[in-house]
Short mmCIF file of C-alpha atoms in Angstrom, two decimals:
data_model
loop_
_atom_site.label_atom_id
_atom_site.label_comp_id
_atom_site.label_asym_id
_atom_site.label_seq_id
_atom_site.Cartn_x
_atom_site.Cartn_y
_atom_site.Cartn_z
CA MET I 1 86.34 96.92 112.45
CA LEU I 2 88.90 98.52 110.13
CA THR I 3 92.39 99.19 111.31
CA LYS I 4 92.51 102.99 111.57
CA LYS I 5 95.22 105.05 109.83
CA MET I 6 96.53 108.48 110.60
CA ILE I 7 97.57 110.24 107.44
CA SER I 8 99.66 113.45 107.36
CA CYS I 9 99.30 115.89 104.49
CA ILE I 10 101.76 117.99 102.61
CA TYR I 11 100.51 120.66 100.19
CA LEU I 12 102.90 121.61 97.39
CA TYR I 13 102.92 124.96 95.69
CA GLN I 14 105.75 126.27 93.56
CA LYS I 15 108.16 123.63 94.98
CA ARG I 16 107.33 124.69 98.58
CA ALA I 17 105.26 123.19 101.31
CA VAL I 18 102.30 125.42 102.09
CA ALA I 19 99.75 125.47 104.87
CA GLY I 20 96.78 124.18 102.82
CA ILE I 21 94.61 124.39 99.76
CA GLN I 22 93.16 127.75 100.79
CA ASP I 23 96.30 129.02 102.59
CA LEU I 24 99.45 129.26 100.41
CA SER I 25 101.65 130.62 103.14
CA GLU I 26 104.90 128.71 103.36
CA VAL I 27 105.54 126.27 106.20
CA SER I 28 108.95 126.21 107.89
CA ARG I 29 110.43 123.15 106.26
CA ASP I 30 111.06 122.09 102.64
CA PRO I 31 108.70 119.35 101.46
CA VAL I 32 111.15 116.44 101.63
CA ALA I 33 112.38 117.39 105.18
CA LEU I 34 108.74 117.81 106.25
CA ALA I 35 107.88 114.36 104.95
CA GLU I 36 110.82 112.88 106.78
CA SER I 37 109.73 114.52 110.00
CA TYR I 38 106.20 113.18 109.65
CA ALA I 39 107.61 109.68 109.07
CA GLU I 40 109.80 110.14 112.10
CA TRP I 41 106.80 110.79 114.24
CA LYS I 42 105.19 107.67 112.78
CA CYS I 43 102.18 108.77 110.78
CA ASP I 44 100.91 105.78 108.81
CA GLU I 45 100.94 107.44 105.33
CA ILE I 46 101.59 110.77 103.78
CA LEU I 47 99.22 112.47 101.37
CA VAL I 48 101.05 114.88 99.06
CA TYR I 49 98.71 117.29 97.38
CA ASP I 50 100.01 119.18 94.34
CA LEU I 51 98.47 122.68 93.94
CA SER I 52 100.28 123.40 90.67
CA GLU I 53 98.40 125.67 88.24
CA ASP I 54 100.17 124.59 85.06
CA ASP I 55 101.83 121.46 83.62
CA ALA I 56 105.38 122.78 83.96
CA SER I 57 104.93 123.35 87.69
CA HIS I 58 103.23 119.98 87.96
CA GLU I 59 106.36 118.30 86.46
CA GLU I 60 108.49 120.00 89.14
CA SER I 61 106.10 118.71 91.79
CA ILE I 62 106.35 115.18 90.37
CA ASP I 63 110.10 115.36 90.87
CA LEU I 64 109.59 116.51 94.46
CA ILE I 65 107.07 113.75 95.07
CA ARG I 66 109.59 111.20 93.70
CA GLU I 67 112.15 112.54 96.20
CA ILE I 68 109.62 112.22 99.03
CA CYS I 69 108.80 108.64 98.05
CA SER I 70 112.50 107.78 98.12
CA ALA I 71 113.13 109.54 101.40
CA VAL I 72 110.42 107.96 103.59
CA PRO I 73 109.74 104.29 104.46
CA ILE I 74 105.94 104.70 104.60
CA PRO I 75 103.35 104.78 101.79
CA VAL I 76 102.87 108.08 99.96
CA ILE I 77 99.57 109.04 98.37
CA GLY I 78 99.68 111.48 95.43
CA ALA I 79 96.92 114.02 94.67
CA GLY I 80 96.20 117.22 92.81
CA HIS I 81 96.51 118.39 89.16
CA ILE I 82 95.08 115.19 87.75
CA ARG I 83 93.52 115.89 84.41
CA ARG I 84 94.19 112.64 82.52
CA MET I 85 95.39 109.09 82.69
CA GLU I 86 99.00 110.24 82.24
CA ASP I 87 98.89 112.31 85.45
CA VAL I 88 97.89 109.25 87.48
CA LYS I 89 100.60 107.16 85.81
CA LYS I 90 103.26 109.77 86.69
CA LEU I 91 102.25 109.78 90.34
CA LEU I 92 102.29 106.01 90.57
CA TYR I 93 105.53 105.68 88.73
CA ALA I 94 107.07 108.37 90.97
CA GLY I 95 106.57 105.88 93.86
CA CYS I 96 103.09 106.76 95.19
CA ARG I 97 101.17 103.78 96.59
CA GLN I 98 97.91 105.37 95.46
CA ALA I 99 96.65 108.40 93.53
CA VAL I 100 93.61 110.56 94.43
CA LEU I 101 91.03 111.61 91.89
CA ASP I 102 89.36 114.85 92.98
CA TYR I 103 85.60 114.61 92.39
CA ASP I 104 85.24 118.38 92.64
CA ARG I 105 86.39 118.12 88.99
CA SER I 106 83.48 116.43 87.07
CA ASP I 107 85.89 115.10 84.43
CA ASN I 108 87.69 113.04 87.10
CA VAL I 109 84.48 111.08 87.80
CA GLU I 110 84.50 109.78 84.27
CA LEU I 111 88.27 109.33 84.29
CA THR I 112 88.02 106.98 87.32
CA LYS I 113 86.58 104.15 85.23
CA GLU I 114 89.32 104.31 82.65
CA VAL I 115 92.15 104.62 85.22
CA SER I 116 90.79 101.84 87.53
CA LEU I 117 90.74 99.42 84.63
CA LYS I 118 94.42 100.08 83.90
CA PHE I 119 95.85 100.37 87.41
CA GLY I 120 93.24 98.61 89.52
CA PRO I 121 90.86 100.10 92.13
CA GLU I 122 93.41 99.41 94.93
CA ARG I 123 95.68 102.12 93.53
CA LEU I 124 93.00 104.81 93.58
CA LEU I 125 91.20 106.98 96.14
CA ALA I 126 88.35 109.43 95.50
CA ARG I 127 88.29 112.91 97.17
CA ILE I 128 84.66 113.83 97.77
CA GLY I 129 83.51 117.11 99.34
CA SER I 130 79.70 117.01 99.31
CA GLU I 131 76.80 114.71 100.19
CA GLN I 132 75.35 115.05 96.76
CA MET I 133 78.52 113.73 95.03
CA LEU I 134 78.81 110.96 97.58
CA GLU I 135 75.25 109.80 96.98
CA GLU I 136 75.76 109.91 93.22
CA ALA I 137 79.00 107.95 93.34
CA ALA I 138 78.01 105.36 95.93
CA ALA I 139 76.71 102.81 93.39
CA TRP I 140 80.00 102.37 91.64
CA LEU I 141 82.76 103.48 94.05
CA LYS I 142 83.71 99.95 95.08
CA GLU I 143 84.37 98.98 91.50
CA ARG I 144 86.65 101.91 90.83
CA VAL I 145 88.50 103.03 94.06
CA SER I 146 89.58 101.55 97.35
CA GLY I 147 88.68 104.46 99.61
CA VAL I 148 87.08 107.90 99.95
CA LEU I 149 88.80 111.02 101.31
CA LEU I 150 85.94 112.94 102.85
CA THR I 151 86.67 116.69 103.25
CA ASP I 152 83.14 117.56 104.42
CA VAL I 153 82.84 116.24 107.98
CA SER I 154 79.13 117.13 108.02
CA ALA I 155 78.63 114.39 105.46
CA LEU I 156 80.20 111.74 107.67
CA LYS I 157 77.04 110.03 108.86
CA MET I 158 75.84 109.70 105.29
CA ALA I 159 79.27 108.48 104.15
CA VAL I 160 79.38 105.73 106.75
CA ARG I 161 75.93 104.67 105.68
CA VAL I 162 76.30 104.65 101.90
CA SER I 163 79.99 104.38 100.98
CA PRO I 164 80.91 100.79 99.96
CA VAL I 165 84.63 101.55 100.63
CA PRO I 166 86.49 102.91 103.72
CA VAL I 167 86.10 106.60 104.41
CA PHE I 168 89.03 108.75 105.52
CA VAL I 169 88.01 111.86 107.30
CA PHE I 170 89.60 115.34 107.44
CA PRO I 171 88.29 116.44 110.82
CA PRO I 172 88.64 119.99 112.23
CA ASP I 173 90.35 120.68 115.59
CA ILE I 174 88.08 118.51 117.80
CA SER I 175 88.23 117.00 121.24
CA LEU I 176 89.81 113.60 121.88
CA ASP I 177 86.37 112.22 122.85
CA LYS I 178 84.91 113.34 119.55
CA LEU I 179 87.86 111.88 117.69
CA MET I 180 87.35 108.54 119.36
CA GLU I 181 83.64 108.70 118.34
CA ILE I 182 84.68 109.17 114.73
CA LEU I 183 87.29 106.38 114.81
CA LYS I 184 84.77 103.98 116.37
CA LEU I 185 82.56 104.15 113.31
CA ASP I 186 82.91 100.86 111.38
CA ASN I 187 83.38 102.31 107.89
CA VAL I 188 85.92 105.00 108.91
CA GLY I 189 89.37 103.93 107.78
CA GLY I 190 91.18 106.74 109.57
CA ILE I 191 91.81 110.43 109.73
CA ALA I 192 93.87 112.81 107.61
CA GLY I 193 94.90 116.39 107.19
CA LYS I 194 95.49 119.33 109.62
CA LEU I 195 94.46 117.42 112.77
CA VAL I 196 97.13 114.81 112.12
CA ASN I 197 99.75 117.41 111.14
CA ASP I 198 99.11 119.57 114.17
CA ASN I 199 99.26 116.62 116.53
CA ILE I 200 102.06 114.71 114.81
CA ARG I 201 104.08 114.43 118.05
CA GLU I 202 101.14 113.05 119.88
CA LEU I 203 100.23 110.20 117.47
CA GLU I 204 101.67 107.58 119.83
CA ALA I 205 99.47 108.80 122.64
CA ILE I 206 96.40 108.93 120.40
CA ARG I 207 97.05 105.38 119.28
CA GLY I 208 97.27 104.38 122.95
CA LEU I 209 93.92 106.03 123.64
CA CYS I 210 92.51 104.09 120.65
CA VAL I 211 93.66 100.80 122.27
CA GLU I 212 92.02 101.86 125.53
CA ASN I 213 88.77 102.48 123.64
CA GLY I 214 88.81 99.17 121.78
CA ILE I 215 89.80 100.71 118.51
CA GLN I 216 92.35 98.93 116.33
CA ALA I 217 94.86 101.52 115.24
CA GLU I 218 97.64 100.94 112.74
CA ASN I 219 101.06 101.10 114.41
CA ALA I 220 99.45 101.00 117.87
CA PRO I 221 101.90 100.93 120.76
CA ALA I 222 104.33 98.09 120.32
CA GLU I 223 103.52 96.56 123.66
CA GLU I 224 100.08 95.94 122.36
CA MET I 225 100.92 94.82 118.85
CA VAL I 226 104.43 93.33 118.67
CA GLN I 227 105.98 90.51 120.63
CA ALA I 228 109.51 89.42 119.72
CA ALA I 229 109.90 85.65 119.24
CA PHE I 230 113.13 85.66 121.31
CA THR I 231 113.88 87.62 124.45
CA TRP I 232 117.23 89.20 125.00
CA GLN I 233 117.99 86.64 127.63
CA GLU I 234 117.52 83.82 125.05
CA LEU I 235 120.14 85.23 122.74
CA LYS I 236 123.79 84.22 123.23
CA LYS I 237 126.12 87.14 123.90
CA ASN I 238 129.77 87.56 123.23
CA SER I 239 132.45 88.19 125.85
CA ASP I 240 131.38 91.85 126.03
CA GLY I 241 127.70 90.91 126.63
CA LEU I 242 126.76 92.09 123.10
CA VAL I 243 125.22 90.38 120.05
CA PRO I 244 126.63 91.21 116.56
CA VAL I 245 124.10 92.42 113.93
CA ILE I 246 124.46 92.04 110.18
CA VAL I 247 122.35 94.55 108.34
CA GLN I 248 120.91 93.85 104.89
CA ASP I 249 118.95 96.07 102.48
CA CYS I 250 115.49 94.41 102.15
CA ARG I 251 115.12 95.73 98.64
CA THR I 252 118.46 94.77 97.11
CA ASP I 253 119.69 92.05 99.50
CA ALA I 254 122.96 93.92 99.73
CA VAL I 255 124.89 93.58 102.97
CA LEU I 256 125.16 97.16 104.32
CA MET I 257 127.05 97.08 107.63
CA GLN I 258 127.79 95.22 110.87
CA ALA I 259 127.27 96.54 114.38
CA TYR I 260 126.46 95.44 117.90
CA MET I 261 123.44 95.49 120.23
CA ASN I 262 123.12 95.30 123.97
CA GLU I 263 119.79 94.64 125.65
CA GLU I 264 118.65 98.27 125.58
CA ALA I 265 119.49 98.59 121.89
CA TYR I 266 117.64 95.33 121.14
CA GLU I 267 114.49 96.42 122.99
CA THR I 268 114.58 99.92 121.57
CA THR I 269 114.91 98.58 118.03
CA ILE I 270 111.89 96.30 118.52
CA HIS I 271 109.73 99.03 120.09
CA THR I 272 110.61 101.92 117.77
CA GLY I 273 111.10 100.10 114.51
CA LYS I 274 114.45 101.98 113.97
CA MET I 275 117.75 100.20 114.08
CA THR I 276 119.48 101.10 117.30
CA TYR I 277 122.92 99.92 118.26
CA PHE I 278 125.44 100.01 121.07
CA SER I 279 128.68 101.86 120.28
CA ARG I 280 131.65 100.03 121.74
CA SER I 281 133.94 103.03 121.20
CA ARG I 282 131.61 105.60 122.86
CA GLY I 283 130.06 103.14 125.34
CA GLN I 284 126.51 104.40 124.58
CA LEU I 285 123.39 103.74 122.50
CA TRP I 286 123.10 105.17 119.03
CA VAL I 287 120.21 105.30 116.61
CA LYS I 288 121.42 104.79 113.06
CA GLY I 289 120.76 108.06 111.10
CA GLU I 290 120.12 110.23 114.20
CA THR I 291 122.66 112.85 112.98
CA SER I 292 122.85 112.05 109.24
CA GLY I 293 119.14 111.36 108.58
CA HIS I 294 120.14 108.01 107.06
CA PHE I 295 117.84 105.99 109.25
CA GLN I 296 117.31 102.25 108.93
CA TYR I 297 113.71 101.13 109.36
CA VAL I 298 113.23 97.50 110.43
CA LYS I 299 111.47 95.12 108.11
CA SER I 300 112.49 91.91 109.88
CA LEU I 301 114.95 90.53 112.42
CA TYR I 302 116.30 86.95 112.32
CA ALA I 303 118.61 85.10 114.68
CA ASP I 304 120.98 82.50 113.30
CA CYS I 305 120.99 78.80 114.28
CA ASP I 306 123.10 79.38 117.38
CA LEU I 307 121.13 82.45 118.45
CA ASP I 308 124.38 84.43 118.67
CA THR I 309 124.01 86.69 115.60
CA ILE I 310 121.17 88.83 114.35
CA LEU I 311 120.33 89.42 110.67
CA ALA I 312 118.37 92.72 110.23
CA LYS I 313 116.59 93.42 106.95
CA VAL I 314 115.92 97.10 106.66
CA VAL I 315 114.69 99.95 104.52
CA GLN I 316 117.82 102.03 104.23
CA ILE I 317 117.43 105.80 103.79
CA GLY I 318 120.45 107.20 101.98
CA PRO I 319 123.90 105.61 102.26
CA ALA I 320 124.64 103.14 105.11
CA CYS I 321 128.35 103.94 105.49
CA HIS I 322 129.64 107.11 107.23
CA THR I 323 131.95 107.55 104.20
CA GLY I 324 128.88 108.18 102.04
CA SER I 325 129.11 104.72 100.39
CA TYR I 326 125.91 102.75 99.93
CA SER I 327 127.45 99.81 101.83
CA CYS I 328 130.37 99.66 104.30
CA PHE I 329 131.68 96.66 102.42
CA PHE I 330 133.59 98.18 99.45
CA ASN I 331 137.22 97.27 100.12
CA GLU I 332 137.87 94.28 97.97
CA ILE I 333 140.34 91.77 99.49
CA LEU I 334 140.04 88.88 97.10
CA SER I 335 137.80 87.79 94.26
CA SER I 336 137.74 84.78 92.00
CA PRO I 337 139.16 85.68 88.55
CA ASP I 338 136.45 83.86 86.74
CA GLY I 339 133.57 84.40 89.20
CA ASP I 340 132.53 80.73 88.95
CA GLY I 341 129.50 79.92 91.01
CA GLU I 342 128.18 83.50 91.28
CA LEU I 343 125.99 83.75 88.20
CA PRO I 344 123.36 81.18 89.15
CA HIS I 345 122.82 82.86 92.51
CA ASN I 346 122.81 86.49 91.39
CA PRO I 347 122.21 87.01 87.67
CA ALA I 348 121.60 90.72 88.34
CA LYS I 349 125.26 91.07 89.08
CA VAL I 350 125.99 90.58 85.44
CA PHE I 351 124.00 93.74 84.65
CA GLU I 352 125.99 95.67 87.20
CA GLU I 353 129.32 94.44 85.83
CA VAL I 354 128.45 95.16 82.18
CA TYR I 355 127.11 98.57 83.20
CA GLY I 356 130.39 99.21 85.08
CA VAL I 357 132.41 98.43 81.95
CA ILE I 358 130.27 100.76 79.84
CA LYS I 359 130.55 103.50 82.44
CA ASP I 360 134.30 103.01 82.54
CA ARG I 361 134.46 103.35 78.78
CA LYS I 362 132.71 106.69 78.95
CA GLU I 363 135.08 107.95 81.69
CA HIS I 364 138.18 106.40 80.27
CA PRO I 365 137.80 106.14 76.43
CA LYS I 366 139.62 103.27 74.69
CA GLU I 367 140.67 103.51 71.11
CA GLY I 368 138.69 101.20 68.78
CA SER I 369 135.93 100.64 71.40
CA TYR I 370 132.46 100.30 69.91
CA THR I 371 131.04 101.69 73.12
CA ASN I 372 133.14 104.83 72.77
CA TYR I 373 132.04 105.05 69.14
CA LEU I 374 128.42 105.30 70.33
CA PHE I 375 129.22 107.85 73.01
CA ASP I 376 131.19 109.92 70.47
CA LYS I 377 128.29 109.85 67.98
CA GLY I 378 125.87 111.00 70.72
CA ILE I 379 122.31 110.39 71.85
CA ASP I 380 120.75 110.22 68.36
CA LYS I 381 123.01 107.37 67.34
CA ILE I 382 122.43 105.53 70.62
CA LEU I 383 118.64 105.85 70.19
CA LYS I 384 118.82 104.74 66.57
CA LYS I 385 120.71 101.58 67.59
CA LEU I 386 118.28 100.90 70.44
CA GLY I 387 115.35 101.19 68.04
CA GLU I 388 117.01 98.81 65.58
CA GLU I 389 117.73 96.25 68.27
CA SER I 390 114.11 96.34 69.54
CA THR I 391 112.93 95.64 66.02
CA GLU I 392 115.34 92.72 65.82
CA ILE I 393 113.74 91.24 68.96
CA VAL I 394 110.30 91.42 67.27
CA ILE I 395 111.62 89.74 64.13
CA ALA I 396 113.44 87.05 66.20
CA ALA I 397 110.26 86.30 68.11
CA LYS I 398 108.57 85.27 64.91
CA ASN I 399 111.19 82.59 64.24
CA PRO I 400 111.06 79.12 65.80
CA ASN I 401 114.55 79.16 67.31
CA PRO I 402 114.35 80.68 70.85
CA ASN I 403 118.10 81.28 70.85
CA GLU I 404 117.66 84.08 68.33
CA ILE I 405 115.49 85.95 70.80
CA LYS I 406 118.10 85.46 73.52
CA TYR I 407 120.85 86.90 71.29
CA GLU I 408 118.76 89.89 70.26
CA ILE I 409 117.63 90.67 73.76
CA CYS I 410 121.30 90.70 74.86
CA ASP I 411 122.12 93.18 72.10
CA PHE I 412 119.19 95.33 73.15
CA LEU I 413 120.17 95.26 76.80
CA TYR I 414 123.68 96.33 75.95
CA HIS I 415 122.50 99.36 73.93
CA MET I 416 119.95 100.12 76.62
CA MET I 417 122.79 100.27 79.21
CA VAL I 418 124.76 102.62 76.96
CA LEU I 419 121.72 104.86 77.04
CA MET I 420 121.46 104.48 80.84
CA VAL I 421 125.10 105.53 81.29
CA GLN I 422 124.64 108.46 78.85
CA LYS I 423 121.65 109.67 80.90
CA GLY I 424 123.15 108.87 84.36
CA ILE I 425 120.55 106.23 85.26
CA THR I 426 121.73 103.37 87.44
CA TRP I 427 120.50 99.77 87.77
CA GLU I 428 119.68 100.47 91.40
CA GLU I 429 117.23 103.21 90.32
CA ILE I 430 115.71 100.82 87.77
CA MET I 431 115.29 98.05 90.32
CA GLU I 432 113.74 100.46 92.87
CA GLU I 433 111.26 101.67 90.19
CA LEU I 434 110.32 98.10 89.29
CA ALA I 435 109.85 97.25 92.99
CA LYS I 436 107.48 100.17 93.36
CA ARG I 437 105.28 98.89 90.53
#
């Protein structure tokens, strides 16, 4: 049996969250805040449906979807206003795990083949609203998409019978018994839409009911699904009865902060998936991000060799430090003047250092600086140099000496970083984008 998912939906119209495809009345929260609240209540994924009527509005929605993807630690599915390959690309590059092709548009049926060849069926879902379309598409769905969003519940029996990929249902307001009947069906991958949104605060209870009915639900109650390898009693505590915790960003490996846990904080962290600590100054538990919204979602917990320190790898939402800094560790005490030994372990640091020098040149111009010459000449000159350097790479690649390629790539990267600084793009943003792909 499939592990069942519960997918919340956000409908975007003119940069607002609205009630639904047929109901454009505004909901109470802005789209990003709404997505954060759905993630808080532990839906498994969020489907963001863009109801834009023109390309300009669609571009604004893409920016909002990008914000949502950055703000929540769970997968986001992008849908709506897909007319061509480029629309799918924009959704995926904005950070969406998958994109939805709406089969109410006949041209999307043909587009599926082209898009699945480029991005892979696992990045695509098909939205189907009728038995006729489901029957017509059944023969080739598996080759082109990884799931079907079924908006017509009356077609569910047929969908379970003929669909070669999991079916995600948009059920109406139904009883819990009827919901369990739907989730017990082998080919149903989960539920989505208004039912999930309206019962967002009850998802934990619904998952518990799934467990009672022998249904495997994603993010089922932790007691049923997660067992920590070490109990609190097995960990070695300090003189205050606490264990220090070092927190690391799972995406960048940066050390973010250090805090402490008592037994309650340890158990709460394991059971909720959100980093929870014990405040020594206040003498009470605190959930990181409870007031700021800068939550830390657990990806893994490790104990050191002595079992007296915990390393937490987390998805960090926003800055980790109360000062607004990405990391609490920004006060340099001492650094090696030559940096010997750092390069082999973290070559990406060189990018950050060179970027920092280029940014400093822009903020504090230096006479005779080539970098300042480029900034003074403006974007056209920077782009011209970038184009020239890319051509030099192509030419170097035709020569037998690999060192030439190395030199030309370095020149290209330098000019690319000048462009990044000019446009206000950071290496962190580039790394995050690469990680999404």
